[in-house]
CSV table of C-alpha atoms and ligand atoms in Angstrom, one decimal:
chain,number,residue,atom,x,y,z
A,808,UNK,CA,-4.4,12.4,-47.7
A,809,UNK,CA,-7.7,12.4,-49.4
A,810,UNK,CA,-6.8,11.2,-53.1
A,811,UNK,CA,-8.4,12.1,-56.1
A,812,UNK,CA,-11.0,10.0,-56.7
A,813,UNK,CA,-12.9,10.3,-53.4
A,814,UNK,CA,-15.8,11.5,-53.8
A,815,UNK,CA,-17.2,13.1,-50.4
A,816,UNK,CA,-19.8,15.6,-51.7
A,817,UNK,CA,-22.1,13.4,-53.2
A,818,UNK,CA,-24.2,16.5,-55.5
A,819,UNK,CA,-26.4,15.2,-58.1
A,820,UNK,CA,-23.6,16.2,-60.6
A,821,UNK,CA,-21.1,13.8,-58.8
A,822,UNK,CA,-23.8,10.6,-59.0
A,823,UNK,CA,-24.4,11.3,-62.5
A,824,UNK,CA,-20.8,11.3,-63.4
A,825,UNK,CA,-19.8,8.5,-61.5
A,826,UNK,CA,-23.2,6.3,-63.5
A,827,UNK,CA,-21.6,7.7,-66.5
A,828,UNK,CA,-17.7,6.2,-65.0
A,829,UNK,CA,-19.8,3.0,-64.4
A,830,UNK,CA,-21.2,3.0,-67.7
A,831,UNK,CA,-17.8,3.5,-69.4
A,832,UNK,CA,-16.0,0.5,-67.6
A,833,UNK,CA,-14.7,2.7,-64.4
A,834,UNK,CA,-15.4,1.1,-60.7
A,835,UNK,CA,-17.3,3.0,-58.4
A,836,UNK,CA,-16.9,1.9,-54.8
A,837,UNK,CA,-20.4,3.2,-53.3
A,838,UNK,CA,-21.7,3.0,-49.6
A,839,UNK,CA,-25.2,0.9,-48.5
A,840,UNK,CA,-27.0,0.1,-45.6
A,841,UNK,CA,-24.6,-3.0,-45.1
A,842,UNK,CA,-21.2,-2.7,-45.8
A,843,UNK,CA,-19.5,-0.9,-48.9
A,844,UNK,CA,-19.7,-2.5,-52.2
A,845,UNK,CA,-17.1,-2.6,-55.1
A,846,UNK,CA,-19.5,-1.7,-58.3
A,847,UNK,CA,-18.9,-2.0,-62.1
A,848,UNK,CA,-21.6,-2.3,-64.7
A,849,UNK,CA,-23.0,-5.7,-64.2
A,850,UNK,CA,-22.9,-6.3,-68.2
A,851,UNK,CA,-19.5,-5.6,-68.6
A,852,UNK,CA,-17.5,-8.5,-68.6
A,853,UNK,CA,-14.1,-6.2,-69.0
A,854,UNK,CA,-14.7,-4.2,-65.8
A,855,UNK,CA,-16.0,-6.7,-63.6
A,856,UNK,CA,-13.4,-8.6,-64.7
A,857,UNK,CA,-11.8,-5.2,-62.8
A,858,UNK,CA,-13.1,-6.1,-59.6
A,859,UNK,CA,-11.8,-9.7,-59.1
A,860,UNK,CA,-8.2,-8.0,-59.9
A,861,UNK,CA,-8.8,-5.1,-56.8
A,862,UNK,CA,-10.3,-7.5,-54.8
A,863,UNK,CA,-8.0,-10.5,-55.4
A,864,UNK,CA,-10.8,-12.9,-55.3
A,865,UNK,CA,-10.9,-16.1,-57.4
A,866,UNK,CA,-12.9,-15.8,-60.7
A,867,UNK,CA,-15.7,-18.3,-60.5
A,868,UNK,CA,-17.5,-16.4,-57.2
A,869,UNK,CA,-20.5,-15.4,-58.3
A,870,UNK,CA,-21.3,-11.2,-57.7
A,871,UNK,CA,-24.5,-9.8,-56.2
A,872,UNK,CA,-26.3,-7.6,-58.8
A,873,UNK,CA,-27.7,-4.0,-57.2
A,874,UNK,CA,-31.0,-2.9,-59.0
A,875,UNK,CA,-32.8,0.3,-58.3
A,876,UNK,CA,-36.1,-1.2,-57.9
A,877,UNK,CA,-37.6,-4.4,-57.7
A,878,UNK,CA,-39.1,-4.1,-61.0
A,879,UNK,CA,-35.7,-4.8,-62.3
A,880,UNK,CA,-35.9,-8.3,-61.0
A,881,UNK,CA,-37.3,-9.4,-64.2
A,882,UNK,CA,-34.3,-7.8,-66.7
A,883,UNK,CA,-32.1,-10.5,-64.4
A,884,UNK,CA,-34.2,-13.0,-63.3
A,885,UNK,CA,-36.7,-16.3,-64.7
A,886,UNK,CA,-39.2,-18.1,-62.7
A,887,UNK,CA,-39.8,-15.7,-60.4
A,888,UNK,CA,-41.5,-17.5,-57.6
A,889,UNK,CA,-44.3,-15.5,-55.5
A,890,UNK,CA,-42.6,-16.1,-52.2
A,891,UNK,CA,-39.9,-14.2,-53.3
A,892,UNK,CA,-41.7,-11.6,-55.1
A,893,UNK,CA,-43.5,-11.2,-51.1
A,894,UNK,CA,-39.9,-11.1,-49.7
A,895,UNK,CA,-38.9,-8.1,-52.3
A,896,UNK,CA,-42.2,-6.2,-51.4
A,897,UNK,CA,-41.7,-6.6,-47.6
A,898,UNK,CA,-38.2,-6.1,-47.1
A,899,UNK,CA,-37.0,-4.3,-50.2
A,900,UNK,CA,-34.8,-1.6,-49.9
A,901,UNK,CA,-32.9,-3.7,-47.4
A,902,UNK,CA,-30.6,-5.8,-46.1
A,903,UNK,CA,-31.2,-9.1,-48.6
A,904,UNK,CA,-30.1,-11.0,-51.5
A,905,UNK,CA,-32.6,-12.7,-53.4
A,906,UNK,CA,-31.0,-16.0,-55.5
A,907,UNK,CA,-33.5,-16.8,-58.4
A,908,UNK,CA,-33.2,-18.7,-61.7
A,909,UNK,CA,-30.5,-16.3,-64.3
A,910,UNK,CA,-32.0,-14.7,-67.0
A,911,UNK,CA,-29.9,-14.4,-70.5
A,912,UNK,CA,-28.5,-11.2,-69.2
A,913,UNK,CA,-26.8,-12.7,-66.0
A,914,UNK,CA,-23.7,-14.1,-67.4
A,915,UNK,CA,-20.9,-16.6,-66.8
A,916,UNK,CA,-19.2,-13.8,-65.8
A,917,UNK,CA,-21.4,-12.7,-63.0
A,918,UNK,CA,-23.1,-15.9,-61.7
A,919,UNK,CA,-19.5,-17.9,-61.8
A,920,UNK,CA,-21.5,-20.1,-64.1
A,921,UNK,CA,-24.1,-20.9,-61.9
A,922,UNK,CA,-27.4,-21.0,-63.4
A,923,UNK,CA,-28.6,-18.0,-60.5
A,924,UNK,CA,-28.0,-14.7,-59.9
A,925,UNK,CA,-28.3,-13.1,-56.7
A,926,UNK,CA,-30.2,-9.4,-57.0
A,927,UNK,CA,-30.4,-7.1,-54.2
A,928,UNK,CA,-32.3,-3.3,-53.6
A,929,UNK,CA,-29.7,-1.5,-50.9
A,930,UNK,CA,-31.1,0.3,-48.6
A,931,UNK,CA,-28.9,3.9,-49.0
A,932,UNK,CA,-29.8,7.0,-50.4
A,933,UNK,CA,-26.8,7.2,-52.6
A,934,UNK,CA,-26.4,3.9,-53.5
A,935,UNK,CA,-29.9,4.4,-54.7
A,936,UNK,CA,-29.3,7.9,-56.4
A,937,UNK,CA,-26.1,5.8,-58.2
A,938,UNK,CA,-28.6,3.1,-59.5
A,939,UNK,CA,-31.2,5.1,-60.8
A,940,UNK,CA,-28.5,7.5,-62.5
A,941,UNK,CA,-27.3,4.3,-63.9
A,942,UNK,CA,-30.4,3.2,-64.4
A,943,UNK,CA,-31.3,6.4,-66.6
A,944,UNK,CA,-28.6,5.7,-69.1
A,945,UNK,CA,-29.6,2.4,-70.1
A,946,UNK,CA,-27.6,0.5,-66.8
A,947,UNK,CA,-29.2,-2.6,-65.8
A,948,UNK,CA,-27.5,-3.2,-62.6
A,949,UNK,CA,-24.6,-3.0,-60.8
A,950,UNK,CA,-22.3,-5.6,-59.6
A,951,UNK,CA,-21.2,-5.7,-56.3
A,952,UNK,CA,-19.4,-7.7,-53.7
A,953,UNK,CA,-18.0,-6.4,-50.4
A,954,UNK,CA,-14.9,-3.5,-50.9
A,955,UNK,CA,-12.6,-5.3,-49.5
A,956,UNK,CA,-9.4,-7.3,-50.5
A,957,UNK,CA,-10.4,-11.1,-50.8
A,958,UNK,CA,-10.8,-12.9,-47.2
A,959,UNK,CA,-10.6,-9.8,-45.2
A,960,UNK,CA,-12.9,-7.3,-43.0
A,961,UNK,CA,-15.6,-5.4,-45.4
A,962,UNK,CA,-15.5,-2.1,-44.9
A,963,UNK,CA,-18.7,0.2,-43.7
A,964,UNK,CA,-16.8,3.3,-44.0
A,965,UNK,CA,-15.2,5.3,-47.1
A,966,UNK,CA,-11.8,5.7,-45.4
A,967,UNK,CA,-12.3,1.7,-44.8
A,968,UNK,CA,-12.1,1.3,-48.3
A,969,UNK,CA,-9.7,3.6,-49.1
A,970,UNK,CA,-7.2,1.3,-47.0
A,971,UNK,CA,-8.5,-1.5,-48.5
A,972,UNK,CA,-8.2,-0.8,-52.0
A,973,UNK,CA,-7.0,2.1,-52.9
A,974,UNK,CA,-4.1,1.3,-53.9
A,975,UNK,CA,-5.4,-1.0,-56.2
A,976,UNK,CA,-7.8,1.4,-57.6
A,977,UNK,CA,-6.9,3.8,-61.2
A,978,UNK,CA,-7.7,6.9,-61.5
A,979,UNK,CA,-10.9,6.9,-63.0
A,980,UNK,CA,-11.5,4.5,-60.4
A,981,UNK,CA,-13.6,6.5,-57.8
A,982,UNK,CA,-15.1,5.9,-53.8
A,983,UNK,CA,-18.4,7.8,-52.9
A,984,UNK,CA,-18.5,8.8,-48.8
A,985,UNK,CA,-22.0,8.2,-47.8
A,986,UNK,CA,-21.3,8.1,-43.8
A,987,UNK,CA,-20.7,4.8,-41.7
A,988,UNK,CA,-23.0,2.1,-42.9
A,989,UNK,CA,-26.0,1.5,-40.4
A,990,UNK,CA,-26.6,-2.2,-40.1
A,991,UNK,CA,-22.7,-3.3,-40.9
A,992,UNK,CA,-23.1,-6.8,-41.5
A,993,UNK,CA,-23.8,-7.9,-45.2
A,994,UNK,CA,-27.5,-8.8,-46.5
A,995,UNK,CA,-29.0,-12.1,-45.7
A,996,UNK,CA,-28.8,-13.9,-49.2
A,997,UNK,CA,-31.9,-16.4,-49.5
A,998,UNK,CA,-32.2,-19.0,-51.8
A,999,UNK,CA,-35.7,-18.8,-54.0
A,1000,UNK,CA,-34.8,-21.7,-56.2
A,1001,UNK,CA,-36.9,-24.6,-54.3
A,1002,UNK,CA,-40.3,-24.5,-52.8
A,1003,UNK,CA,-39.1,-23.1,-49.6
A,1004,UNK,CA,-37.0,-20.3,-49.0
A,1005,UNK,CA,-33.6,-21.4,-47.5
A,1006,UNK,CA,-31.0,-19.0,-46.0
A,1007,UNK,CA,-27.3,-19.3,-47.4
A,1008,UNK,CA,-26.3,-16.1,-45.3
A,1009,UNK,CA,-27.6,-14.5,-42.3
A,1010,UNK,CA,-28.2,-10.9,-41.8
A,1011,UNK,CA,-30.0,-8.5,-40.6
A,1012,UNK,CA,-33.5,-9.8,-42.2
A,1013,UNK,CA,-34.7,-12.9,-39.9
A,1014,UNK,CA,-36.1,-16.7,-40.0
A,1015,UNK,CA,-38.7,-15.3,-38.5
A,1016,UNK,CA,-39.0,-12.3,-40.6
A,1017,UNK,CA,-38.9,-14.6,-43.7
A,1018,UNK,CA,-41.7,-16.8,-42.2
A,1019,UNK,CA,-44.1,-14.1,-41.8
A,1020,UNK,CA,-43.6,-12.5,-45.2
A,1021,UNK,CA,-44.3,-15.6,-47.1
A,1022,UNK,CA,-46.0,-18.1,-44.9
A,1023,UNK,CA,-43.5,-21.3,-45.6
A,1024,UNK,CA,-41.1,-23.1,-43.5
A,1025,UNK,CA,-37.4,-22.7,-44.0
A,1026,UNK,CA,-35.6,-25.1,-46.0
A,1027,UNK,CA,-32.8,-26.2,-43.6
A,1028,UNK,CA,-29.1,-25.1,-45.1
A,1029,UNK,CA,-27.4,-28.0,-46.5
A,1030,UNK,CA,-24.2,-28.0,-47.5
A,1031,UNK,CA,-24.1,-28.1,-50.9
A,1032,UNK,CA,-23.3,-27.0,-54.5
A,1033,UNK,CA,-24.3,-23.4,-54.0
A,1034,UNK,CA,-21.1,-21.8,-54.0
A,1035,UNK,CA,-21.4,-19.0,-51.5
A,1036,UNK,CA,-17.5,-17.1,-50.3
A,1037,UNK,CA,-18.9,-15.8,-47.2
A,1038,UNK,CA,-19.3,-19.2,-46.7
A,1039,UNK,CA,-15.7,-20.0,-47.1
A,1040,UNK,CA,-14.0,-20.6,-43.4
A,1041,UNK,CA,-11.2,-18.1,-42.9
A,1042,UNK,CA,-13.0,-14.8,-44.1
A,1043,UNK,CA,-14.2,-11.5,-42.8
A,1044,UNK,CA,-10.4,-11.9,-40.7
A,1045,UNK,CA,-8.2,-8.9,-39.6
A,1046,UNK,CA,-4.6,-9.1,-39.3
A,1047,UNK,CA,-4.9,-9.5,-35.3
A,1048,UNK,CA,-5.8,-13.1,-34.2
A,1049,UNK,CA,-9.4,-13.2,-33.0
A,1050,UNK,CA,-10.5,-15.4,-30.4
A,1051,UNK,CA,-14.2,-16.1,-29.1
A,1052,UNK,CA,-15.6,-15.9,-25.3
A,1053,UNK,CA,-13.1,-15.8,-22.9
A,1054,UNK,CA,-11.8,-13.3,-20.6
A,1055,UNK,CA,-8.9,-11.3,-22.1
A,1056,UNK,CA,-5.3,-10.5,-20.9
A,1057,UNK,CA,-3.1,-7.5,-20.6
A,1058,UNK,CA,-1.9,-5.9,-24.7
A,1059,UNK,CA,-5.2,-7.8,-26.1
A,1060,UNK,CA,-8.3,-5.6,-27.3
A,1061,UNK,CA,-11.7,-6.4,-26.4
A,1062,UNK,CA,-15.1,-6.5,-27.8
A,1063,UNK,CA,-18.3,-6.9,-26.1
A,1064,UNK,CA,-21.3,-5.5,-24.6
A,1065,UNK,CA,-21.7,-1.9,-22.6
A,1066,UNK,CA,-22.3,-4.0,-19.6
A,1067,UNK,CA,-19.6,-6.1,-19.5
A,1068,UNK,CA,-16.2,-4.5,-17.8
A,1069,UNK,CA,-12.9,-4.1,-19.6
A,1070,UNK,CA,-10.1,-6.0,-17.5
A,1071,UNK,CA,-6.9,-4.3,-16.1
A,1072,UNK,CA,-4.9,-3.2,-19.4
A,1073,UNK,CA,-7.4,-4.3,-21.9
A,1074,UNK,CA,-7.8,-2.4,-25.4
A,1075,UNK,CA,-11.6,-1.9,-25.1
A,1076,UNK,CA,-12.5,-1.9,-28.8
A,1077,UNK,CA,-16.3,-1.8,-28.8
A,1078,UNK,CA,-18.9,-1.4,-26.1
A,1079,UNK,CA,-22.0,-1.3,-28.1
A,1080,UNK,CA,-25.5,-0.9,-26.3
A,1081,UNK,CA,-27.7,-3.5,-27.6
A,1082,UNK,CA,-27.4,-5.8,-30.8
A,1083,UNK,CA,-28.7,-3.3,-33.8
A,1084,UNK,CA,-25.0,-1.7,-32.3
A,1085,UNK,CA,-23.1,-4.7,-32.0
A,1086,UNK,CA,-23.9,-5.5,-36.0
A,1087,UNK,CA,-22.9,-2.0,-36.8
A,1088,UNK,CA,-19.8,-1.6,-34.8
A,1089,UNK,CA,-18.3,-5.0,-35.0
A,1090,UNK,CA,-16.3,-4.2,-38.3
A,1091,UNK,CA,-14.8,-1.5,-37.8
A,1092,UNK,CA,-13.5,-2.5,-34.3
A,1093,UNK,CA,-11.9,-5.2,-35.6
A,1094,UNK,CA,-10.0,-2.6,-38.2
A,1095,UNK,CA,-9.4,-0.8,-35.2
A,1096,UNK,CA,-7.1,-3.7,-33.9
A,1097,UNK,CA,-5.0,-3.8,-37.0
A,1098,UNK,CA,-4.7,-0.2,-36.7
A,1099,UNK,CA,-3.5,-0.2,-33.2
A,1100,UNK,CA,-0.9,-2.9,-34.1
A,1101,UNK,CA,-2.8,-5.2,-31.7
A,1102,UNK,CA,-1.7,-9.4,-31.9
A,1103,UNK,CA,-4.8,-10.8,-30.2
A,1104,UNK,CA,-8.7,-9.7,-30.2
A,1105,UNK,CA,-11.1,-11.1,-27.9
A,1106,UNK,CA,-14.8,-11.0,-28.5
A,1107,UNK,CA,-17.9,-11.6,-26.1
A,1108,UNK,CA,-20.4,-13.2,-28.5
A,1109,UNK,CA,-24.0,-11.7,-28.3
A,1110,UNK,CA,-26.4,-15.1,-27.2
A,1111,UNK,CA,-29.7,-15.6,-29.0
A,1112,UNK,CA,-31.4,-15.9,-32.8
A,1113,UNK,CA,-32.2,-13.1,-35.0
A,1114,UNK,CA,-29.2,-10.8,-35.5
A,1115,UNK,CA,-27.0,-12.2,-33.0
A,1116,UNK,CA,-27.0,-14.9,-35.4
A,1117,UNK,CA,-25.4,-13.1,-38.1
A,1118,UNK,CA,-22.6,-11.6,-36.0
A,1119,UNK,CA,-21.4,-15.1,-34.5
A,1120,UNK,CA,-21.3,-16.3,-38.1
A,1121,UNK,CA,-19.2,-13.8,-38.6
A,1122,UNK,CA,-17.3,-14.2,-36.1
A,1123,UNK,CA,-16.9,-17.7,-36.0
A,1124,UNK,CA,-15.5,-17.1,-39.4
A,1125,UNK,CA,-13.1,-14.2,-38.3
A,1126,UNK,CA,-11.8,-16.2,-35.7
A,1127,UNK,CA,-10.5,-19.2,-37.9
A,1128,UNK,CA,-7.5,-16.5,-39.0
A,1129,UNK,CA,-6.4,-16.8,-42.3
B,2445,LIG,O1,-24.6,-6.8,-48.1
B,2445,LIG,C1,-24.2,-7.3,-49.1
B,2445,LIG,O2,-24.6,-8.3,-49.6
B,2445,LIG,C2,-22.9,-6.6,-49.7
B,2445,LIG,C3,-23.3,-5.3,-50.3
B,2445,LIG,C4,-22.2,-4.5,-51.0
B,2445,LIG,O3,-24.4,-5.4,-51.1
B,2445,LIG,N1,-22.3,-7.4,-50.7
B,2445,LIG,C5,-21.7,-8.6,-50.5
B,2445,LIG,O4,-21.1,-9.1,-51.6
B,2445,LIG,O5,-21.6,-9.0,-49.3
B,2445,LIG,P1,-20.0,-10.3,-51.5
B,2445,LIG,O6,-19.6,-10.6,-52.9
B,2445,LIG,O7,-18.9,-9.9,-50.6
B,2445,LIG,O8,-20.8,-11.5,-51.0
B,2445,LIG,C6,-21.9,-12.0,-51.7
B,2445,LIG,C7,-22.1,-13.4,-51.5
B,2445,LIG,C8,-20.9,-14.2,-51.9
B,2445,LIG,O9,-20.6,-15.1,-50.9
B,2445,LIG,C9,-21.4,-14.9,-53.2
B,2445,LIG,O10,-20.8,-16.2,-53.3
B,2445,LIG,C10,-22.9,-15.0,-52.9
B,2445,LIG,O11,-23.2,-13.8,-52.3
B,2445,LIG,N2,-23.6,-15.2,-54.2
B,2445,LIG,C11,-23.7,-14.3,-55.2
B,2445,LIG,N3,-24.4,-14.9,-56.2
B,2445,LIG,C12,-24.8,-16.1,-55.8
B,2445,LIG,C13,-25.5,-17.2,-56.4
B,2445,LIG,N4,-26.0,-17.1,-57.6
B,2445,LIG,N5,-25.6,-18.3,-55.7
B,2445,LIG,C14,-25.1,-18.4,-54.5
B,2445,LIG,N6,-24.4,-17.4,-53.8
B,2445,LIG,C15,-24.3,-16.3,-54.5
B,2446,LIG,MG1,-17.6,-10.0,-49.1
């Protein structure tokens, strides 16, 4: 049953009225090029305050702002370095999280009292019609983490996040459909606070990707201070029991590249074609267990750098359970 406030004709009239929901305190779960987010108006500590209740997520994690346009940088962010303005130019719309020095308008609320702020440009036509519909009526940004419930699978569909959170949602509340995400994994988030850019998340933008755009080194990724939930062991975890690189039994689903077979009474998840796939499909596969009633998942991790790297980190953290 499609409930009231899912939005799946996304007209210009529906993305101004759900900027003018946003403005007024509502949460508008919104679709981009990674997985859905869960946004509220980024300077309203009352319905962010929203989103750590749906999500169930501990207060002091800090919430990736969404701007329309890189020029926004500036309304959230001080000592702007020029490597990261290169990294906005290059790879903006798209798939990364920029963490810079807060600005007075990033508050407590939003940084978990950190003195950064993590800004991102999605990549999605809607999620960009949304922000510059906020935008027009005096929104700075939006605040967004994953549309999921704390710990669990984000979701890169609408009807993902309906599951998710709809229960937890009000009425005003409202979900826009804009199609299945297309990269799946969440943004790399990149760390412009020192010298060097350092990665604190993989994704779909690369080392070597970084490298080029600004002409530095990597800082390698210590563990430290920077408090980073993707980060957290036991996340990104469906209810099924996932286990890593070995061949599966009888009952248990199955996850792995075209080219590899599917043994004798194996639930074949996933057979995606090359890597872009893998990233895109691995989520919603993983749903797909819990949806079958499935105990045990078994995945065939994707070798190399790049975007393989993303997905094992993932994975690695999926298969700790919960
Ligand atoms: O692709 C994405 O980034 C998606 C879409 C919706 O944009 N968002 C997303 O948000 O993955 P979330 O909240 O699920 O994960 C954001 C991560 C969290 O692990 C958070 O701790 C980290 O970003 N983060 C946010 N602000 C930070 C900061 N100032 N310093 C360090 N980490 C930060
Ligand atoms: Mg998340």
């Amino acid at each position: 049953m499609t409930p009231s406030q899912f939005i799946s004709t996304c007209t210009a009239d529906a993305i101004d009225q759900a900027a003018a929901n946003l403005r007024a305190g509502s949460l508008v779960a919104f679709p981009t090029e990674t997985v859905y987010g869960l946004g509220a108006d980024a300077t309203n500590a009352s319905a962010v305050a929203r989103i750590y209740e749906v999500k169930g997520r501990p207060q002091d994690h800090p919430l990736i702002v969404h701007i329309a346009s890189m020029n926004d940088m500036e309304k959230w962010c001080e000592e702007i370095p020029a490597y990261a303005i290169s990294l906005a130019r290059d790879f903006w719309p798209g798939p990364m999280t920029l963490i810079l020095k807060r600005s007075r308008l990033a508050q407590d609320f939003i940084t978990g009292g950190q003195e950064t702020v993590g800004v991102r440009v999605p990549d999605h036509v809607l999620a960009l019609a949304l922000l510059n519909a906020f935008s027009k009526i005096g929104g700075a940004g939006i605040a967004a983490p994953s549309a999921n419930r704390f710990g669990q699978v984000s979701p890169t569909t609408a009807q993902a996040v309906q599951e998710e959170i709809g229960n937890y949602l009000q009425p005003q509340d409202q979900i826009m459909d804009g199609g299945a995400s297309h990269v799946g994994v969440e943004s790399t988030i990149i760390d412009c606070t020192h010298g060097h850019p350092r990665i604190l998340r993989p994704g779909a933008i690369i080392e070597r990707m970084i490298m080029d755009s600004t002409g530095l080194s990597l800082l390698e990724n210590a563990d430290d201070v920077i408090r980073v939930s993707g980060s957290l062991e036991n996340h990104y975890a469906p209810k099924a029991s996932v286990s890593l690189n070995r061949t599966p039994i009888a009952g248990e689903g199955f996850i792995a590249f075209a080219e590899i077979q599917t043994p004798e009474n194996v639930i074949r998840l996933a057979a995606p074609k090359n890597i872009e796939e893998f990233a895109r499909v691995i989520y919603s596969a993983l749903r797909d267990a819990d949806a079958k009633g499935l105990d045990s998942v078994v995945v065939s991790e994707p070798a190399g750098d790049g975007l393989a790297l993303a997905i094992r980190d993932r994975l690695m953290r999926a298969s700790k359970g919960r």
